[in-house]
Amino acid sequence: MHEVSITQSMFDLVLKHAEQAEAKKVTKINLVIGEMTGVVRECVQFYLDFLSKGTVVEGAALSVEMVPPKARCRQCGETFQLGEFDWTCTKCGGKSLQVMAGRELFVESIEVE
Ligand SMILES: [Zn+2]
C-alpha cells in the first residue's frame, strides 16, 4: 500500500502549516480523497496517529471527503460517474474517456487552536 508515503507527505504539510500559523494544536484535518486513488481512509488514520505522536497534530480529527470517479466522453461530451470496471460512455458507448474527477488527493484545510 502507498498510504505510508501519502500520509507522510500530508503530515509534513499539515505540520508546516501549523508552524506557520503558530498553532498550539491542530484540531482537524480536512482531506479530499478521490476514489480512484485507492487510498483507504482507515490506513491514513492509522499512519497519522503513528506519525503525529508528540507533535501538535496529535489527536487531530480526520475529516475525509471521498470523491467518486467521473469521466467525460471525448466522442459525445457526456459527463457521467464511472463504474469500477465499466469504461464505456453511458450515452453513446464510446470508449475514449477523459477522467474528470476521482484522482484527487490533497489536504483541503486544517483547523488549529
Ligand atoms: Zn459518449
PDB file of N, CA and C and ligand atoms in Angstrom:
ATOM      1  N   MET A   1       0.834  -1.209   0.000  1.00  0.00           N
ATOM      2  CA  MET A   1       0.000   0.000   0.000  1.00  0.00           C
ATOM      3  C   MET A   1       0.869   1.261   0.000  1.00  0.00           C
ATOM      4  N   HIS A   2       0.368   2.298  -0.608  1.00  0.00           N
ATOM      5  CA  HIS A   2       1.138   3.533  -0.711  1.00  0.00           C
ATOM      6  C   HIS A   2       0.670   4.587   0.300  1.00  0.00           C
ATOM      7  N   GLU A   3      -0.167   4.180   1.241  1.00  0.00           N
ATOM      8  CA  GLU A   3      -0.680   5.132   2.227  1.00  0.00           C
ATOM      9  C   GLU A   3       0.412   5.707   3.124  1.00  0.00           C
ATOM     10  N   VAL A   4       1.488   4.930   3.334  1.00  0.00           N
ATOM     11  CA  VAL A   4       2.555   5.397   4.218  1.00  0.00           C
ATOM     12  C   VAL A   4       3.164   6.695   3.704  1.00  0.00           C
ATOM     13  N   SER A   5       3.598   6.680   2.431  1.00  0.00           N
ATOM     14  CA  SER A   5       4.246   7.869   1.876  1.00  0.00           C
ATOM     15  C   SER A   5       3.253   9.011   1.707  1.00  0.00           C
ATOM     16  N   ILE A   6       2.021   8.672   1.355  1.00  0.00           N
ATOM     17  CA  ILE A   6       0.987   9.696   1.198  1.00  0.00           C
ATOM     18  C   ILE A   6       0.724  10.392   2.533  1.00  0.00           C
ATOM     19  N   THR A   7       0.555   9.585   3.567  1.00  0.00           N
ATOM     20  CA  THR A   7       0.284  10.146   4.885  1.00  0.00           C
ATOM     21  C   THR A   7       1.469  10.947   5.394  1.00  0.00           C
ATOM     22  N   GLN A   8       2.680  10.455   5.086  1.00  0.00           N
ATOM     23  CA  GLN A   8       3.896  11.165   5.496  1.00  0.00           C
ATOM     24  C   GLN A   8       3.952  12.570   4.884  1.00  0.00           C
ATOM     25  N   SER A   9       3.699  12.681   3.584  1.00  0.00           N
ATOM     26  CA  SER A   9       3.777  13.998   2.942  1.00  0.00           C
ATOM     27  C   SER A   9       2.618  14.891   3.394  1.00  0.00           C
ATOM     28  N   MET A  10       1.464  14.275   3.615  1.00  0.00           N
ATOM     29  CA  MET A  10       0.314  15.018   4.121  1.00  0.00           C
ATOM     30  C   MET A  10       0.613  15.569   5.519  1.00  0.00           C
ATOM     31  N   PHE A  11       1.198  14.712   6.332  1.00  0.00           N
ATOM     32  CA  PHE A  11       1.537  15.096   7.690  1.00  0.00           C
ATOM     33  C   PHE A  11       2.576  16.227   7.714  1.00  0.00           C
ATOM     34  N   ASP A  12       3.595  16.122   6.861  1.00  0.00           N
ATOM     35  CA  ASP A  12       4.632  17.155   6.764  1.00  0.00           C
ATOM     36  C   ASP A  12       4.011  18.506   6.408  1.00  0.00           C
ATOM     37  N   LEU A  13       3.062  18.468   5.477  1.00  0.00           N
ATOM     38  CA  LEU A  13       2.383  19.676   5.023  1.00  0.00           C
ATOM     39  C   LEU A  13       1.564  20.299   6.161  1.00  0.00           C
ATOM     40  N   VAL A  14       0.818  19.462   6.854  1.00  0.00           N
ATOM     41  CA  VAL A  14      -0.015  19.933   7.966  1.00  0.00           C
ATOM     42  C   VAL A  14       0.861  20.551   9.055  1.00  0.00           C
ATOM     43  N   LEU A  15       1.973  19.880   9.341  1.00  0.00           N
ATOM     44  CA  LEU A  15       2.890  20.360  10.368  1.00  0.00           C
ATOM     45  C   LEU A  15       3.487  21.718   9.993  1.00  0.00           C
ATOM     46  N   LYS A  16       3.835  21.862   8.721  1.00  0.00           N
ATOM     47  CA  LYS A  16       4.395  23.115   8.217  1.00  0.00           C
ATOM     48  C   LYS A  16       3.388  24.261   8.363  1.00  0.00           C
ATOM     49  N   HIS A  17       2.157  23.982   7.978  1.00  0.00           N
ATOM     50  CA  HIS A  17       1.101  24.994   8.084  1.00  0.00           C
ATOM     51  C   HIS A  17       0.827  25.360   9.537  1.00  0.00           C
ATOM     52  N   ALA A  18       0.853  24.356  10.396  1.00  0.00           N
ATOM     53  CA  ALA A  18       0.596  24.578  11.822  1.00  0.00           C
ATOM     54  C   ALA A  18       1.687  25.460  12.416  1.00  0.00           C
ATOM     55  N   GLU A  19       2.932  25.212  11.991  1.00  0.00           N
ATOM     56  CA  GLU A  19       4.056  26.017  12.479  1.00  0.00           C
ATOM     57  C   GLU A  19       3.945  27.457  12.005  1.00  0.00           C
ATOM     58  N   GLN A  20       3.576  27.606  10.744  1.00  0.00           N
ATOM     59  CA  GLN A  20       3.409  28.950  10.178  1.00  0.00           C
ATOM     60  C   GLN A  20       2.308  29.726  10.896  1.00  0.00           C
ATOM     61  N   ALA A  21       1.259  29.016  11.293  1.00  0.00           N
ATOM     62  CA  ALA A  21       0.134  29.651  11.976  1.00  0.00           C
ATOM     63  C   ALA A  21       0.386  29.776  13.480  1.00  0.00           C
ATOM     64  N   GLU A  22       1.587  29.291  13.896  1.00  0.00           N
ATOM     65  CA  GLU A  22       1.948  29.263  15.317  1.00  0.00           C
ATOM     66  C   GLU A  22       0.865  28.608  16.168  1.00  0.00           C
ATOM     67  N   ALA A  23       0.370  27.509  15.648  1.00  0.00           N
ATOM     68  CA  ALA A  23      -0.715  26.789  16.318  1.00  0.00           C
ATOM     69  C   ALA A  23      -0.191  25.975  17.503  1.00  0.00           C
ATOM     70  N   LYS A  24      -0.986  25.935  18.544  1.00  0.00           N
ATOM     71  CA  LYS A  24      -0.650  25.100  19.698  1.00  0.00           C
ATOM     72  C   LYS A  24      -1.102  23.674  19.442  1.00  0.00           C
ATOM     73  N   LYS A  25      -2.158  23.590  18.630  1.00  0.00           N
ATOM     74  CA  LYS A  25      -2.732  22.284  18.390  1.00  0.00           C
ATOM     75  C   LYS A  25      -3.517  22.276  17.077  1.00  0.00           C
ATOM     76  N   VAL A  26      -3.376  21.191  16.338  1.00  0.00           N
ATOM     77  CA  VAL A  26      -4.208  21.017  15.151  1.00  0.00           C
ATOM     78  C   VAL A  26      -5.430  20.206  15.581  1.00  0.00           C
ATOM     79  N   THR A  27      -6.621  20.773  15.393  1.00  0.00           N
ATOM     80  CA  THR A  27      -7.831  20.082  15.858  1.00  0.00           C
ATOM     81  C   THR A  27      -8.478  19.230  14.774  1.00  0.00           C
ATOM     82  N   LYS A  28      -8.300  19.682  13.531  1.00  0.00           N
ATOM     83  CA  LYS A  28      -8.970  18.956  12.458  1.00  0.00           C
ATOM     84  C   LYS A  28      -8.217  19.066  11.136  1.00  0.00           C
ATOM     85  N   ILE A  29      -8.194  17.981  10.405  1.00  0.00           N
ATOM     86  CA  ILE A  29      -7.590  17.972   9.071  1.00  0.00           C
ATOM     87  C   ILE A  29      -8.678  17.586   8.078  1.00  0.00           C
ATOM     88  N   ASN A  30      -8.931  18.465   7.121  1.00  0.00           N
ATOM     89  CA  ASN A  30      -9.925  18.165   6.090  1.00  0.00           C
ATOM     90  C   ASN A  30      -9.216  17.679   4.840  1.00  0.00           C
ATOM     91  N   LEU A  31      -9.489  16.437   4.519  1.00  0.00           N
ATOM     92  CA  LEU A  31      -8.778  15.767   3.436  1.00  0.00           C
ATOM     93  C   LEU A  31      -9.745  15.412   2.309  1.00  0.00           C
ATOM     94  N   VAL A  32      -9.274  15.552   1.079  1.00  0.00           N
ATOM     95  CA  VAL A  32     -10.084  15.140  -0.072  1.00  0.00           C
ATOM     96  C   VAL A  32      -9.385  13.959  -0.746  1.00  0.00           C
ATOM     97  N   ILE A  33     -10.103  12.859  -0.874  1.00  0.00           N
ATOM     98  CA  ILE A  33      -9.533  11.660  -1.496  1.00  0.00           C
ATOM     99  C   ILE A  33     -10.418  11.198  -2.649  1.00  0.00           C
ATOM    100  N   GLY A  34      -9.863  11.129  -3.832  1.00  0.00           N
ATOM    101  CA  GLY A  34     -10.581  10.578  -4.980  1.00  0.00           C
ATOM    102  C   GLY A  34     -10.632   9.065  -4.856  1.00  0.00           C
ATOM    103  N   GLU A  35     -11.777   8.486  -5.184  1.00  0.00           N
ATOM    104  CA  GLU A  35     -11.930   7.026  -5.014  1.00  0.00           C
ATOM    105  C   GLU A  35     -10.983   6.247  -5.912  1.00  0.00           C
ATOM    106  N   MET A  36     -10.542   6.849  -7.018  1.00  0.00           N
ATOM    107  CA  MET A  36      -9.651   6.142  -7.932  1.00  0.00           C
ATOM    108  C   MET A  36      -8.226   6.007  -7.403  1.00  0.00           C
ATOM    109  N   THR A  37      -7.892   6.770  -6.365  1.00  0.00           N
ATOM    110  CA  THR A  37      -6.549   6.668  -5.806  1.00  0.00           C
ATOM    111  C   THR A  37      -6.384   5.364  -5.046  1.00  0.00           C
ATOM    112  N   GLY A  38      -7.499   4.768  -4.629  1.00  0.00           N
ATOM    113  CA  GLY A  38      -7.449   3.523  -3.875  1.00  0.00           C
ATOM    114  C   GLY A  38      -6.977   3.709  -2.445  1.00  0.00           C
ATOM    115  N   VAL A  39      -6.856   4.959  -2.025  1.00  0.00           N
ATOM    116  CA  VAL A  39      -6.390   5.239  -0.667  1.00  0.00           C
ATOM    117  C   VAL A  39      -7.523   4.964   0.334  1.00  0.00           C
ATOM    118  N   VAL A  40      -7.191   4.200   1.341  1.00  0.00           N
ATOM    119  CA  VAL A  40      -8.182   3.826   2.343  1.00  0.00           C
ATOM    120  C   VAL A  40      -8.062   4.737   3.560  1.00  0.00           C
ATOM    121  N   ARG A  41      -9.183   5.311   3.903  1.00  0.00           N
ATOM    122  CA  ARG A  41      -9.261   6.263   4.996  1.00  0.00           C
ATOM    123  C   ARG A  41      -8.683   5.705   6.300  1.00  0.00           C
ATOM    124  N   GLU A  42      -9.029   4.463   6.612  1.00  0.00           N
ATOM    125  CA  GLU A  42      -8.587   3.853   7.864  1.00  0.00           C
ATOM    126  C   GLU A  42      -7.055   3.758   7.933  1.00  0.00           C
ATOM    127  N   CYS A  43      -6.445   3.502   6.785  1.00  0.00           N
ATOM    128  CA  CYS A  43      -4.993   3.396   6.728  1.00  0.00           C
ATOM    129  C   CYS A  43      -4.356   4.758   6.982  1.00  0.00           C
ATOM    130  N   VAL A  44      -4.917   5.796   6.371  1.00  0.00           N
ATOM    131  CA  VAL A  44      -4.402   7.144   6.568  1.00  0.00           C
ATOM    132  C   VAL A  44      -4.495   7.509   8.049  1.00  0.00           C
ATOM    133  N   GLN A  45      -5.647   7.191   8.645  1.00  0.00           N
ATOM    134  CA  GLN A  45      -5.862   7.466  10.070  1.00  0.00           C
ATOM    135  C   GLN A  45      -4.821   6.745  10.925  1.00  0.00           C
ATOM    136  N   PHE A  46      -4.580   5.506  10.583  1.00  0.00           N
ATOM    137  CA  PHE A  46      -3.636   4.681  11.329  1.00  0.00           C
ATOM    138  C   PHE A  46      -2.227   5.274  11.299  1.00  0.00           C
ATOM    139  N   TYR A  47      -1.747   5.622  10.101  1.00  0.00           N
ATOM    140  CA  TYR A  47      -0.398   6.176   9.974  1.00  0.00           C
ATOM    141  C   TYR A  47      -0.309   7.580  10.568  1.00  0.00           C
ATOM    142  N   LEU A  48      -1.402   8.306  10.461  1.00  0.00           N
ATOM    143  CA  LEU A  48      -1.421   9.652  11.015  1.00  0.00           C
ATOM    144  C   LEU A  48      -1.280   9.603  12.541  1.00  0.00           C
ATOM    145  N   ASP A  49      -2.017   8.687  13.162  1.00  0.00           N
ATOM    146  CA  ASP A  49      -1.920   8.513  14.614  1.00  0.00           C
ATOM    147  C   ASP A  49      -0.479   8.221  15.020  1.00  0.00           C
ATOM    148  N   PHE A  50       0.163   7.380  14.221  1.00  0.00           N
ATOM    149  CA  PHE A  50       1.530   6.972  14.489  1.00  0.00           C
ATOM    150  C   PHE A  50       2.512   8.137  14.327  1.00  0.00           C
ATOM    151  N   LEU A  51       2.381   8.864  13.210  1.00  0.00           N
ATOM    152  CA  LEU A  51       3.299   9.962  12.894  1.00  0.00           C
ATOM    153  C   LEU A  51       3.134  11.163  13.828  1.00  0.00           C
ATOM    154  N   SER A  52       1.893  11.393  14.254  1.00  0.00           N
ATOM    155  CA  SER A  52       1.597  12.631  14.966  1.00  0.00           C
ATOM    156  C   SER A  52       1.911  12.585  16.457  1.00  0.00           C
ATOM    157  N   LYS A  53       2.293  11.420  16.937  1.00  0.00           N
ATOM    158  CA  LYS A  53       2.582  11.283  18.377  1.00  0.00           C
ATOM    159  C   LYS A  53       3.626  12.294  18.837  1.00  0.00           C
ATOM    160  N   GLY A  54       3.260  13.071  19.862  1.00  0.00           N
ATOM    161  CA  GLY A  54       4.204  14.031  20.420  1.00  0.00           C
ATOM    162  C   GLY A  54       4.323  15.323  19.630  1.00  0.00           C
ATOM    163  N   THR A  55       3.497  15.491  18.594  1.00  0.00           N
ATOM    164  CA  THR A  55       3.519  16.737  17.814  1.00  0.00           C
ATOM    165  C   THR A  55       2.202  17.497  18.040  1.00  0.00           C
ATOM    166  N   VAL A  56       2.113  18.698  17.460  1.00  0.00           N
ATOM    167  CA  VAL A  56       0.887  19.495  17.600  1.00  0.00           C
ATOM    168  C   VAL A  56      -0.288  18.868  16.845  1.00  0.00           C
ATOM    169  N   VAL A  57       0.028  17.886  16.013  1.00  0.00           N
ATOM    170  CA  VAL A  57      -1.019  17.251  15.207  1.00  0.00           C
ATOM    171  C   VAL A  57      -1.693  16.097  15.968  1.00  0.00           C
ATOM    172  N   GLU A  58      -1.054  15.670  17.061  1.00  0.00           N
ATOM    173  CA  GLU A  58      -1.587  14.541  17.818  1.00  0.00           C
ATOM    174  C   GLU A  58      -3.038  14.794  18.252  1.00  0.00           C
ATOM    175  N   GLY A  59      -3.908  13.831  17.984  1.00  0.00           N
ATOM    176  CA  GLY A  59      -5.307  13.915  18.401  1.00  0.00           C
ATOM    177  C   GLY A  59      -6.203  14.671  17.441  1.00  0.00           C
ATOM    178  N   ALA A  60      -5.639  15.150  16.325  1.00  0.00           N
ATOM    179  CA  ALA A  60      -6.451  15.882  15.358  1.00  0.00           C
ATOM    180  C   ALA A  60      -7.488  14.961  14.714  1.00  0.00           C
ATOM    181  N   ALA A  61      -8.694  15.502  14.525  1.00  0.00           N
ATOM    182  CA  ALA A  61      -9.735  14.716  13.861  1.00  0.00           C
ATOM    183  C   ALA A  61      -9.476  14.717  12.365  1.00  0.00           C
ATOM    184  N   LEU A  62      -9.724  13.590  11.749  1.00  0.00           N
ATOM    185  CA  LEU A  62      -9.511  13.474  10.315  1.00  0.00           C
ATOM    186  C   LEU A  62     -10.866  13.437   9.614  1.00  0.00           C
ATOM    187  N   SER A  63     -11.108  14.480   8.821  1.00  0.00           N
ATOM    188  CA  SER A  63     -12.354  14.521   8.066  1.00  0.00           C
ATOM    189  C   SER A  63     -12.036  14.245   6.604  1.00  0.00           C
ATOM    190  N   VAL A  64     -12.652  13.229   6.048  1.00  0.00           N
ATOM    191  CA  VAL A  64     -12.327  12.829   4.684  1.00  0.00           C
ATOM    192  C   VAL A  64     -13.538  12.965   3.763  1.00  0.00           C
ATOM    193  N   GLU A  65     -13.314  13.684   2.678  1.00  0.00           N
ATOM    194  CA  GLU A  65     -14.345  13.760   1.650  1.00  0.00           C
ATOM    195  C   GLU A  65     -13.926  12.857   0.499  1.00  0.00           C
ATOM    196  N   MET A  66     -14.718  11.809   0.243  1.00  0.00           N
ATOM    197  CA  MET A  66     -14.409  10.899  -0.854  1.00  0.00           C
ATOM    198  C   MET A  66     -15.038  11.448  -2.138  1.00  0.00           C
ATOM    199  N   VAL A  67     -14.234  11.469  -3.215  1.00  0.00           N
ATOM    200  CA  VAL A  67     -14.743  11.970  -4.489  1.00  0.00           C
ATOM    201  C   VAL A  67     -14.971  10.799  -5.445  1.00  0.00           C
ATOM    202  N   PRO A  68     -16.214  10.577  -5.853  1.00  0.00           N
ATOM    203  CA  PRO A  68     -16.483   9.479  -6.783  1.00  0.00           C
ATOM    204  C   PRO A  68     -15.900   9.766  -8.156  1.00  0.00           C
ATOM    205  N   PRO A  69     -15.480   8.713  -8.871  1.00  0.00           N
ATOM    206  CA  PRO A  69     -14.860   8.924 -10.181  1.00  0.00           C
ATOM    207  C   PRO A  69     -15.859   9.408 -11.230  1.00  0.00           C
ATOM    208  N   LYS A  70     -15.439  10.394 -11.974  1.00  0.00           N
ATOM    209  CA  LYS A  70     -16.275  10.941 -13.047  1.00  0.00           C
ATOM    210  C   LYS A  70     -15.464  11.004 -14.327  1.00  0.00           C
ATOM    211  N   ALA A  71     -16.118  10.757 -15.436  1.00  0.00           N
ATOM    212  CA  ALA A  71     -15.434  10.820 -16.717  1.00  0.00           C
ATOM    213  C   ALA A  71     -16.262  11.590 -17.727  1.00  0.00           C
ATOM    214  N   ARG A  72     -15.553  12.092 -18.747  1.00  0.00           N
ATOM    215  CA  ARG A  72     -16.233  12.783 -19.833  1.00  0.00           C
ATOM    216  C   ARG A  72     -15.901  12.048 -21.128  1.00  0.00           C
ATOM    217  N   CYS A  73     -16.924  11.845 -21.917  1.00  0.00           N
ATOM    218  CA  CYS A  73     -16.746  11.138 -23.187  1.00  0.00           C
ATOM    219  C   CYS A  73     -16.166  12.101 -24.221  1.00  0.00           C
ATOM    220  N   ARG A  74     -15.086  11.675 -24.882  1.00  0.00           N
ATOM    221  CA  ARG A  74     -14.463  12.542 -25.891  1.00  0.00           C
ATOM    222  C   ARG A  74     -15.301  12.577 -27.166  1.00  0.00           C
ATOM    223  N   GLN A  75     -16.144  11.591 -27.310  1.00  0.00           N
ATOM    224  CA  GLN A  75     -16.940  11.457 -28.530  1.00  0.00           C
ATOM    225  C   GLN A  75     -18.189  12.337 -28.504  1.00  0.00           C
ATOM    226  N   CYS A  76     -18.974  12.258 -27.390  1.00  0.00           N
ATOM    227  CA  CYS A  76     -20.243  12.982 -27.356  1.00  0.00           C
ATOM    228  C   CYS A  76     -20.282  14.060 -26.275  1.00  0.00           C
ATOM    229  N   GLY A  77     -19.260  14.113 -25.427  1.00  0.00           N
ATOM    230  CA  GLY A  77     -19.190  15.172 -24.426  1.00  0.00           C
ATOM    231  C   GLY A  77     -19.975  14.902 -23.157  1.00  0.00           C
ATOM    232  N   GLU A  78     -20.580  13.735 -23.068  1.00  0.00           N
ATOM    233  CA  GLU A  78     -21.357  13.370 -21.884  1.00  0.00           C
ATOM    234  C   GLU A  78     -20.440  13.205 -20.659  1.00  0.00           C
ATOM    235  N   THR A  79     -20.877  13.757 -19.524  1.00  0.00           N
ATOM    236  CA  THR A  79     -20.146  13.566 -18.270  1.00  0.00           C
ATOM    237  C   THR A  79     -20.959  12.635 -17.381  1.00  0.00           C
ATOM    238  N   PHE A  80     -20.310  11.647 -16.825  1.00  0.00           N
ATOM    239  CA  PHE A  80     -21.047  10.661 -16.020  1.00  0.00           C
ATOM    240  C   PHE A  80     -20.139  10.028 -14.974  1.00  0.00           C
ATOM    241  N   GLN A  81     -20.758   9.346 -14.014  1.00  0.00           N
ATOM    242  CA  GLN A  81     -19.991   8.678 -12.974  1.00  0.00           C
ATOM    243  C   GLN A  81     -19.471   7.353 -13.495  1.00  0.00           C
ATOM    244  N   LEU A  82     -18.204   7.113 -13.258  1.00  0.00           N
ATOM    245  CA  LEU A  82     -17.551   5.908 -13.769  1.00  0.00           C
ATOM    246  C   LEU A  82     -17.828   4.713 -12.874  1.00  0.00           C
ATOM    247  N   GLY A  83     -18.174   3.606 -13.506  1.00  0.00           N
ATOM    248  CA  GLY A  83     -18.248   2.359 -12.758  1.00  0.00           C
ATOM    249  C   GLY A  83     -16.842   1.836 -12.569  1.00  0.00           C
ATOM    250  N   GLU A  84     -16.662   0.911 -11.655  1.00  0.00           N
ATOM    251  CA  GLU A  84     -15.316   0.450 -11.346  1.00  0.00           C
ATOM    252  C   GLU A  84     -14.625  -0.217 -12.540  1.00  0.00           C
ATOM    253  N   PHE A  85     -15.367  -1.006 -13.281  1.00  0.00           N
ATOM    254  CA  PHE A  85     -14.743  -1.728 -14.393  1.00  0.00           C
ATOM    255  C   PHE A  85     -15.351  -1.360 -15.740  1.00  0.00           C
ATOM    256  N   ASP A  86     -16.321  -0.478 -15.700  1.00  0.00           N
ATOM    257  CA  ASP A  86     -17.042  -0.151 -16.915  1.00  0.00           C
ATOM    258  C   ASP A  86     -16.547   1.164 -17.496  1.00  0.00           C
ATOM    259  N   TRP A  87     -15.631   1.040 -18.448  1.00  0.00           N
ATOM    260  CA  TRP A  87     -15.036   2.238 -19.045  1.00  0.00           C
ATOM    261  C   TRP A  87     -15.641   2.529 -20.407  1.00  0.00           C
ATOM    262  N   THR A  88     -16.965   2.604 -20.433  1.00  0.00           N
ATOM    263  CA  THR A  88     -17.633   2.992 -21.676  1.00  0.00           C
ATOM    264  C   THR A  88     -18.618   4.110 -21.376  1.00  0.00           C
ATOM    265  N   CYS A  89     -18.853   4.958 -22.374  1.00  0.00           N
ATOM    266  CA  CYS A  89     -19.774   6.070 -22.215  1.00  0.00           C
ATOM    267  C   CYS A  89     -21.194   5.538 -22.031  1.00  0.00           C
ATOM    268  N   THR A  90     -21.905   6.113 -21.049  1.00  0.00           N
ATOM    269  CA  THR A  90     -23.261   5.641 -20.773  1.00  0.00           C
ATOM    270  C   THR A  90     -24.243   6.110 -21.846  1.00  0.00           C
ATOM    271  N   LYS A  91     -23.821   7.081 -22.642  1.00  0.00           N
ATOM    272  CA  LYS A  91     -24.734   7.645 -23.638  1.00  0.00           C
ATOM    273  C   LYS A  91     -24.527   7.039 -25.033  1.00  0.00           C
ATOM    274  N   CYS A  92     -23.265   7.057 -25.484  1.00  0.00           N
ATOM    275  CA  CYS A  92     -23.019   6.609 -26.861  1.00  0.00           C
ATOM    276  C   CYS A  92     -22.198   5.325 -26.939  1.00  0.00           C
ATOM    277  N   GLY A  93     -21.716   4.841 -25.787  1.00  0.00           N
ATOM    278  CA  GLY A  93     -20.938   3.599 -25.800  1.00  0.00           C
ATOM    279  C   GLY A  93     -19.487   3.795 -26.201  1.00  0.00           C
ATOM    280  N   GLY A  94     -19.081   5.075 -26.368  1.00  0.00           N
ATOM    281  CA  GLY A  94     -17.700   5.369 -26.733  1.00  0.00           C
ATOM    282  C   GLY A  94     -16.723   4.944 -25.649  1.00  0.00           C
ATOM    283  N   LYS A  95     -15.483   4.631 -26.063  1.00  0.00           N
ATOM    284  CA  LYS A  95     -14.502   4.164 -25.092  1.00  0.00           C
ATOM    285  C   LYS A  95     -13.357   5.148 -24.881  1.00  0.00           C
ATOM    286  N   SER A  96     -13.468   6.297 -25.525  1.00  0.00           N
ATOM    287  CA  SER A  96     -12.437   7.305 -25.340  1.00  0.00           C
ATOM    288  C   SER A  96     -12.897   8.280 -24.256  1.00  0.00           C
ATOM    289  N   LEU A  97     -12.437   8.014 -23.048  1.00  0.00           N
ATOM    290  CA  LEU A  97     -12.914   8.789 -21.904  1.00  0.00           C
ATOM    291  C   LEU A  97     -11.799   9.605 -21.277  1.00  0.00           C
ATOM    292  N   GLN A  98     -12.193  10.736 -20.753  1.00  0.00           N
ATOM    293  CA  GLN A  98     -11.259  11.587 -20.048  1.00  0.00           C
ATOM    294  C   GLN A  98     -11.688  11.609 -18.583  1.00  0.00           C
ATOM    295  N   VAL A  99     -10.762  11.298 -17.697  1.00  0.00           N
ATOM    296  CA  VAL A  99     -11.104  11.294 -16.277  1.00  0.00           C
ATOM    297  C   VAL A  99     -11.191  12.729 -15.763  1.00  0.00           C
ATOM    298  N   MET A 100     -12.327  13.086 -15.195  1.00  0.00           N
ATOM    299  CA  MET A 100     -12.557  14.449 -14.720  1.00  0.00           C
ATOM    300  C   MET A 100     -12.389  14.567 -13.207  1.00  0.00           C
ATOM    301  N   ALA A 101     -12.703  13.510 -12.508  1.00  0.00           N
ATOM    302  CA  ALA A 101     -12.628  13.528 -11.047  1.00  0.00           C
ATOM    303  C   ALA A 101     -12.382  12.123 -10.533  1.00  0.00           C
ATOM    304  N   GLY A 102     -11.866  12.056  -9.310  1.00  0.00           N
ATOM    305  CA  GLY A 102     -11.640  10.749  -8.709  1.00  0.00           C
ATOM    306  C   GLY A 102     -10.172  10.461  -8.437  1.00  0.00           C
ATOM    307  N   ARG A 103      -9.284  11.375  -8.930  1.00  0.00           N
ATOM    308  CA  ARG A 103      -7.843  11.176  -8.699  1.00  0.00           C
ATOM    309  C   ARG A 103      -7.299  12.203  -7.715  1.00  0.00           C
ATOM    310  N   GLU A 104      -8.203  12.923  -7.069  1.00  0.00           N
ATOM    311  CA  GLU A 104      -7.793  13.956  -6.125  1.00  0.00           C
ATOM    312  C   GLU A 104      -7.142  13.332  -4.887  1.00  0.00           C
ATOM    313  N   LEU A 105      -6.201  14.050  -4.358  1.00  0.00           N
ATOM    314  CA  LEU A 105      -5.633  13.641  -3.079  1.00  0.00           C
ATOM    315  C   LEU A 105      -4.905  14.844  -2.498  1.00  0.00           C
ATOM    316  N   PHE A 106      -5.570  15.545  -1.616  1.00  0.00           N
ATOM    317  CA  PHE A 106      -4.924  16.717  -1.047  1.00  0.00           C
ATOM    318  C   PHE A 106      -5.562  17.138   0.272  1.00  0.00           C
ATOM    319  N   VAL A 107      -4.801  17.922   1.014  1.00  0.00           N
ATOM    320  CA  VAL A 107      -5.310  18.491   2.263  1.00  0.00           C
ATOM    321  C   VAL A 107      -6.056  19.770   1.879  1.00  0.00           C
ATOM    322  N   GLU A 108      -7.339  19.777   2.112  1.00  0.00           N
ATOM    323  CA  GLU A 108      -8.142  20.929   1.736  1.00  0.00           C
ATOM    324  C   GLU A 108      -7.918  22.082   2.708  1.00  0.00           C
ATOM    325  N   SER A 109      -7.938  21.765   3.986  1.00  0.00           N
ATOM    326  CA  SER A 109      -7.695  22.777   5.008  1.00  0.00           C
ATOM    327  C   SER A 109      -7.413  22.113   6.342  1.00  0.00           C
ATOM    328  N   ILE A 110      -6.870  22.899   7.254  1.00  0.00           N
ATOM    329  CA  ILE A 110      -6.697  22.398   8.622  1.00  0.00           C
ATOM    330  C   ILE A 110      -7.283  23.412   9.596  1.00  0.00           C
ATOM    331  N   GLU A 111      -7.711  22.914  10.734  1.00  0.00           N
ATOM    332  CA  GLU A 111      -8.226  23.804  11.774  1.00  0.00           C
ATOM    333  C   GLU A 111      -7.293  23.722  12.971  1.00  0.00           C
ATOM    334  N   VAL A 112      -6.912  24.892  13.485  1.00  0.00           N
ATOM    335  CA  VAL A 112      -5.930  24.925  14.568  1.00  0.00           C
ATOM    336  C   VAL A 112      -6.443  25.715  15.766  1.00  0.00           C
ATOM    337  N   GLU A 113      -5.738  25.532  16.866  1.00  0.00           N
ATOM    338  CA  GLU A 113      -6.056  26.294  18.068  1.00  0.00           C
ATOM    339  C   GLU A 113      -4.888  27.155  18.443  1.00  0.00           C
TER     340      GLU A 113
HETATM  341 ZN    ZN B   1     -20.320   9.322 -25.387  1.00  0.00          ZN
END
